[in-house]
Amino acid sequence: MKRALTILFACMSLVAFADDVKIDKDNCTITKNGKTYPLYGEVKFVDTYGSADIVVKVVENGWSDLLVKKQENGSPSYCGEWRIIENGSADLNVKIVTSGWADITVKFIDEGSSGLR
């Protein structure tokens, strides 16, 4: 019985944690832990979960939450346009995973329209 209660509480914690992430398609933002981040702009890839604003799972095929176009120059201003930076302050710090849990899934594209689906 004690083990069943432990599993139940763990599942409830995961559900509560998952509910803490909200995607706003109208404003192209993601809110996590009460903080809202744009899903466009300057993005820095980080190695640790502690320094990440969001966790992103990259998919190659199939459906994703966000189609992302990398932009080499200028200031990205459309939903899903990311300019990857290595130094300085970014609009969004991202931890990339290839499997497991993530806040959002993305597919990097070269052609077509970027943005939330």
PDB file of C-alpha atoms in Angstrom:
ATOM      1  CA  MET A   1       0.000   0.000   0.000  1.00  0.00           C
ATOM      2  CA  LYS A   2       2.825   2.371   0.873  1.00  0.00           C
ATOM      3  CA  ARG A   3       4.448   1.742  -2.521  1.00  0.00           C
ATOM      4  CA  ALA A   4       1.144   2.409  -4.328  1.00  0.00           C
ATOM      5  CA  LEU A   5       0.787   5.748  -2.517  1.00  0.00           C
ATOM      6  CA  THR A   6       4.361   6.686  -3.412  1.00  0.00           C
ATOM      7  CA  ILE A   7       3.684   5.941  -7.084  1.00  0.00           C
ATOM      8  CA  LEU A   8       0.414   7.900  -6.956  1.00  0.00           C
ATOM      9  CA  PHE A   9       2.121  10.965  -5.460  1.00  0.00           C
ATOM     10  CA  ALA A  10       4.933  10.743  -8.033  1.00  0.00           C
ATOM     11  CA  CYS A  11       2.391  10.658 -10.868  1.00  0.00           C
ATOM     12  CA  MET A  12       0.495  13.599  -9.380  1.00  0.00           C
ATOM     13  CA  SER A  13       3.750  15.551  -9.127  1.00  0.00           C
ATOM     14  CA  LEU A  14       4.515  14.906 -12.796  1.00  0.00           C
ATOM     15  CA  VAL A  15       1.043  16.082 -13.816  1.00  0.00           C
ATOM     16  CA  ALA A  16       1.393  19.243 -11.730  1.00  0.00           C
ATOM     17  CA  PHE A  17       4.846  19.878 -13.193  1.00  0.00           C
ATOM     18  CA  ALA A  18       3.613  19.372 -16.775  1.00  0.00           C
ATOM     19  CA  ASP A  19       0.742  21.808 -16.188  1.00  0.00           C
ATOM     20  CA  ASP A  20       3.276  24.510 -15.311  1.00  0.00           C
ATOM     21  CA  VAL A  21       4.220  24.941 -19.012  1.00  0.00           C
ATOM     22  CA  LYS A  22       1.845  26.974 -21.190  1.00  0.00           C
ATOM     23  CA  ILE A  23       2.261  27.789 -24.874  1.00  0.00           C
ATOM     24  CA  ASP A  24       0.594  30.950 -26.190  1.00  0.00           C
ATOM     25  CA  LYS A  25       0.168  30.641 -29.970  1.00  0.00           C
ATOM     26  CA  ASP A  26      -1.138  34.202 -30.371  1.00  0.00           C
ATOM     27  CA  ASN A  27       1.974  35.775 -28.822  1.00  0.00           C
ATOM     28  CA  CYS A  28       4.448  33.005 -29.735  1.00  0.00           C
ATOM     29  CA  THR A  29       5.571  32.546 -26.136  1.00  0.00           C
ATOM     30  CA  ILE A  30       6.061  29.776 -23.640  1.00  0.00           C
ATOM     31  CA  THR A  31       5.465  30.256 -19.923  1.00  0.00           C
ATOM     32  CA  LYS A  32       7.278  28.011 -17.480  1.00  0.00           C
ATOM     33  CA  ASN A  33       7.421  28.389 -13.706  1.00  0.00           C
ATOM     34  CA  GLY A  34       5.628  31.740 -13.982  1.00  0.00           C
ATOM     35  CA  LYS A  35       8.135  33.263 -16.435  1.00  0.00           C
ATOM     36  CA  THR A  36       7.261  33.953 -20.063  1.00  0.00           C
ATOM     37  CA  TYR A  37       9.798  33.571 -22.875  1.00  0.00           C
ATOM     38  CA  PRO A  38       9.519  34.360 -26.595  1.00  0.00           C
ATOM     39  CA  LEU A  39       9.801  31.463 -29.032  1.00  0.00           C
ATOM     40  CA  TYR A  40      11.761  33.701 -31.412  1.00  0.00           C
ATOM     41  CA  GLY A  41      14.869  35.851 -31.095  1.00  0.00           C
ATOM     42  CA  GLU A  42      18.384  35.125 -29.888  1.00  0.00           C
ATOM     43  CA  VAL A  43      18.733  31.622 -28.493  1.00  0.00           C
ATOM     44  CA  LYS A  44      21.629  30.133 -26.564  1.00  0.00           C
ATOM     45  CA  PHE A  45      22.014  26.368 -26.247  1.00  0.00           C
ATOM     46  CA  VAL A  46      23.098  25.394 -22.728  1.00  0.00           C
ATOM     47  CA  ASP A  47      24.439  22.127 -21.343  1.00  0.00           C
ATOM     48  CA  THR A  48      22.663  21.989 -17.991  1.00  0.00           C
ATOM     49  CA  TYR A  49      19.013  21.905 -17.013  1.00  0.00           C
ATOM     50  CA  GLY A  50      19.665  24.457 -14.270  1.00  0.00           C
ATOM     51  CA  SER A  51      20.729  27.165 -16.721  1.00  0.00           C
ATOM     52  CA  ALA A  52      17.958  26.416 -19.241  1.00  0.00           C
ATOM     53  CA  ASP A  53      14.769  28.433 -19.518  1.00  0.00           C
ATOM     54  CA  ILE A  54      13.120  25.549 -21.384  1.00  0.00           C
ATOM     55  CA  VAL A  55      13.912  21.991 -22.436  1.00  0.00           C
ATOM     56  CA  VAL A  56      13.487  21.295 -26.153  1.00  0.00           C
ATOM     57  CA  LYS A  57      13.211  17.933 -27.851  1.00  0.00           C
ATOM     58  CA  VAL A  58      14.372  18.047 -31.464  1.00  0.00           C
ATOM     59  CA  VAL A  59      12.454  15.861 -33.907  1.00  0.00           C
ATOM     60  CA  GLU A  60      13.548  15.107 -37.450  1.00  0.00           C
ATOM     61  CA  ASN A  61      10.340  13.578 -38.782  1.00  0.00           C
ATOM     62  CA  GLY A  62       6.722  13.791 -37.830  1.00  0.00           C
ATOM     63  CA  TRP A  63       4.863  16.378 -35.831  1.00  0.00           C
ATOM     64  CA  SER A  64       6.405  19.111 -33.662  1.00  0.00           C
ATOM     65  CA  ASP A  65       5.028  21.981 -31.588  1.00  0.00           C
ATOM     66  CA  LEU A  66       7.276  24.559 -33.274  1.00  0.00           C
ATOM     67  CA  LEU A  67       8.902  24.842 -36.685  1.00  0.00           C
ATOM     68  CA  VAL A  68      12.207  26.710 -36.314  1.00  0.00           C
ATOM     69  CA  LYS A  69      14.260  28.514 -38.939  1.00  0.00           C
ATOM     70  CA  LYS A  70      17.789  29.447 -37.996  1.00  0.00           C
ATOM     71  CA  GLN A  71      18.664  33.022 -38.924  1.00  0.00           C
ATOM     72  CA  GLU A  72      22.298  33.951 -39.442  1.00  0.00           C
ATOM     73  CA  ASN A  73      22.000  37.754 -39.371  1.00  0.00           C
ATOM     74  CA  GLY A  74      19.639  40.435 -38.175  1.00  0.00           C
ATOM     75  CA  SER A  75      17.111  40.363 -35.407  1.00  0.00           C
ATOM     76  CA  PRO A  76      14.575  37.514 -35.594  1.00  0.00           C
ATOM     77  CA  SER A  77      11.090  38.917 -35.225  1.00  0.00           C
ATOM     78  CA  TYR A  78       8.767  36.171 -36.482  1.00  0.00           C
ATOM     79  CA  CYS A  79       7.540  33.188 -34.517  1.00  0.00           C
ATOM     80  CA  GLY A  80      10.027  30.322 -34.737  1.00  0.00           C
ATOM     81  CA  GLU A  81      12.944  32.383 -36.072  1.00  0.00           C
ATOM     82  CA  TRP A  82      16.042  31.746 -33.961  1.00  0.00           C
ATOM     83  CA  ARG A  83      19.466  33.329 -34.169  1.00  0.00           C
ATOM     84  CA  ILE A  84      21.808  31.004 -32.303  1.00  0.00           C
ATOM     85  CA  ILE A  85      24.385  32.788 -30.142  1.00  0.00           C
ATOM     86  CA  GLU A  86      27.201  31.389 -28.040  1.00  0.00           C
ATOM     87  CA  ASN A  87      28.036  34.362 -25.806  1.00  0.00           C
ATOM     88  CA  GLY A  88      26.143  37.144 -24.137  1.00  0.00           C
ATOM     89  CA  SER A  89      22.568  37.444 -23.024  1.00  0.00           C
ATOM     90  CA  ALA A  90      19.918  35.534 -24.990  1.00  0.00           C
ATOM     91  CA  ASP A  91      16.150  35.892 -25.209  1.00  0.00           C
ATOM     92  CA  LEU A  92      15.889  32.166 -24.517  1.00  0.00           C
ATOM     93  CA  ASN A  93      18.297  29.610 -23.006  1.00  0.00           C
ATOM     94  CA  VAL A  94      17.560  26.121 -24.337  1.00  0.00           C
ATOM     95  CA  LYS A  95      18.634  22.660 -23.200  1.00  0.00           C
ATOM     96  CA  ILE A  96      18.267  20.284 -26.151  1.00  0.00           C
ATOM     97  CA  VAL A  97      17.396  16.632 -25.651  1.00  0.00           C
ATOM     98  CA  THR A  98      16.895  13.937 -28.260  1.00  0.00           C
ATOM     99  CA  SER A  99      14.750  11.662 -26.119  1.00  0.00           C
ATOM    100  CA  GLY A 100      12.720  11.769 -22.957  1.00  0.00           C
ATOM    101  CA  TRP A 101      10.668  14.573 -21.477  1.00  0.00           C
ATOM    102  CA  ALA A 102      10.725  18.151 -22.835  1.00  0.00           C
ATOM    103  CA  ASP A 103       8.709  21.353 -22.508  1.00  0.00           C
ATOM    104  CA  ILE A 104       8.242  21.615 -26.275  1.00  0.00           C
ATOM    105  CA  THR A 105       9.191  19.765 -29.462  1.00  0.00           C
ATOM    106  CA  VAL A 106      10.821  21.559 -32.396  1.00  0.00           C
ATOM    107  CA  LYS A 107      11.737  20.720 -35.945  1.00  0.00           C
ATOM    108  CA  PHE A 108      14.449  22.752 -37.665  1.00  0.00           C
ATOM    109  CA  ILE A 109      13.474  23.676 -41.224  1.00  0.00           C
ATOM    110  CA  ASP A 110      15.213  25.390 -44.139  1.00  0.00           C
ATOM    111  CA  GLU A 111      12.134  26.216 -46.207  1.00  0.00           C
ATOM    112  CA  GLY A 112       8.517  27.073 -45.524  1.00  0.00           C
ATOM    113  CA  SER A 113       6.959  29.000 -42.677  1.00  0.00           C
ATOM    114  CA  SER A 114       8.285  28.849 -39.157  1.00  0.00           C
ATOM    115  CA  GLY A 115       5.990  29.082 -36.150  1.00  0.00           C
ATOM    116  CA  LEU A 116       3.755  27.256 -33.726  1.00  0.00           C
ATOM    117  CA  ARG A 117       1.389  24.592 -34.977  1.00  0.00           C
TER     118      ARG A 117
END
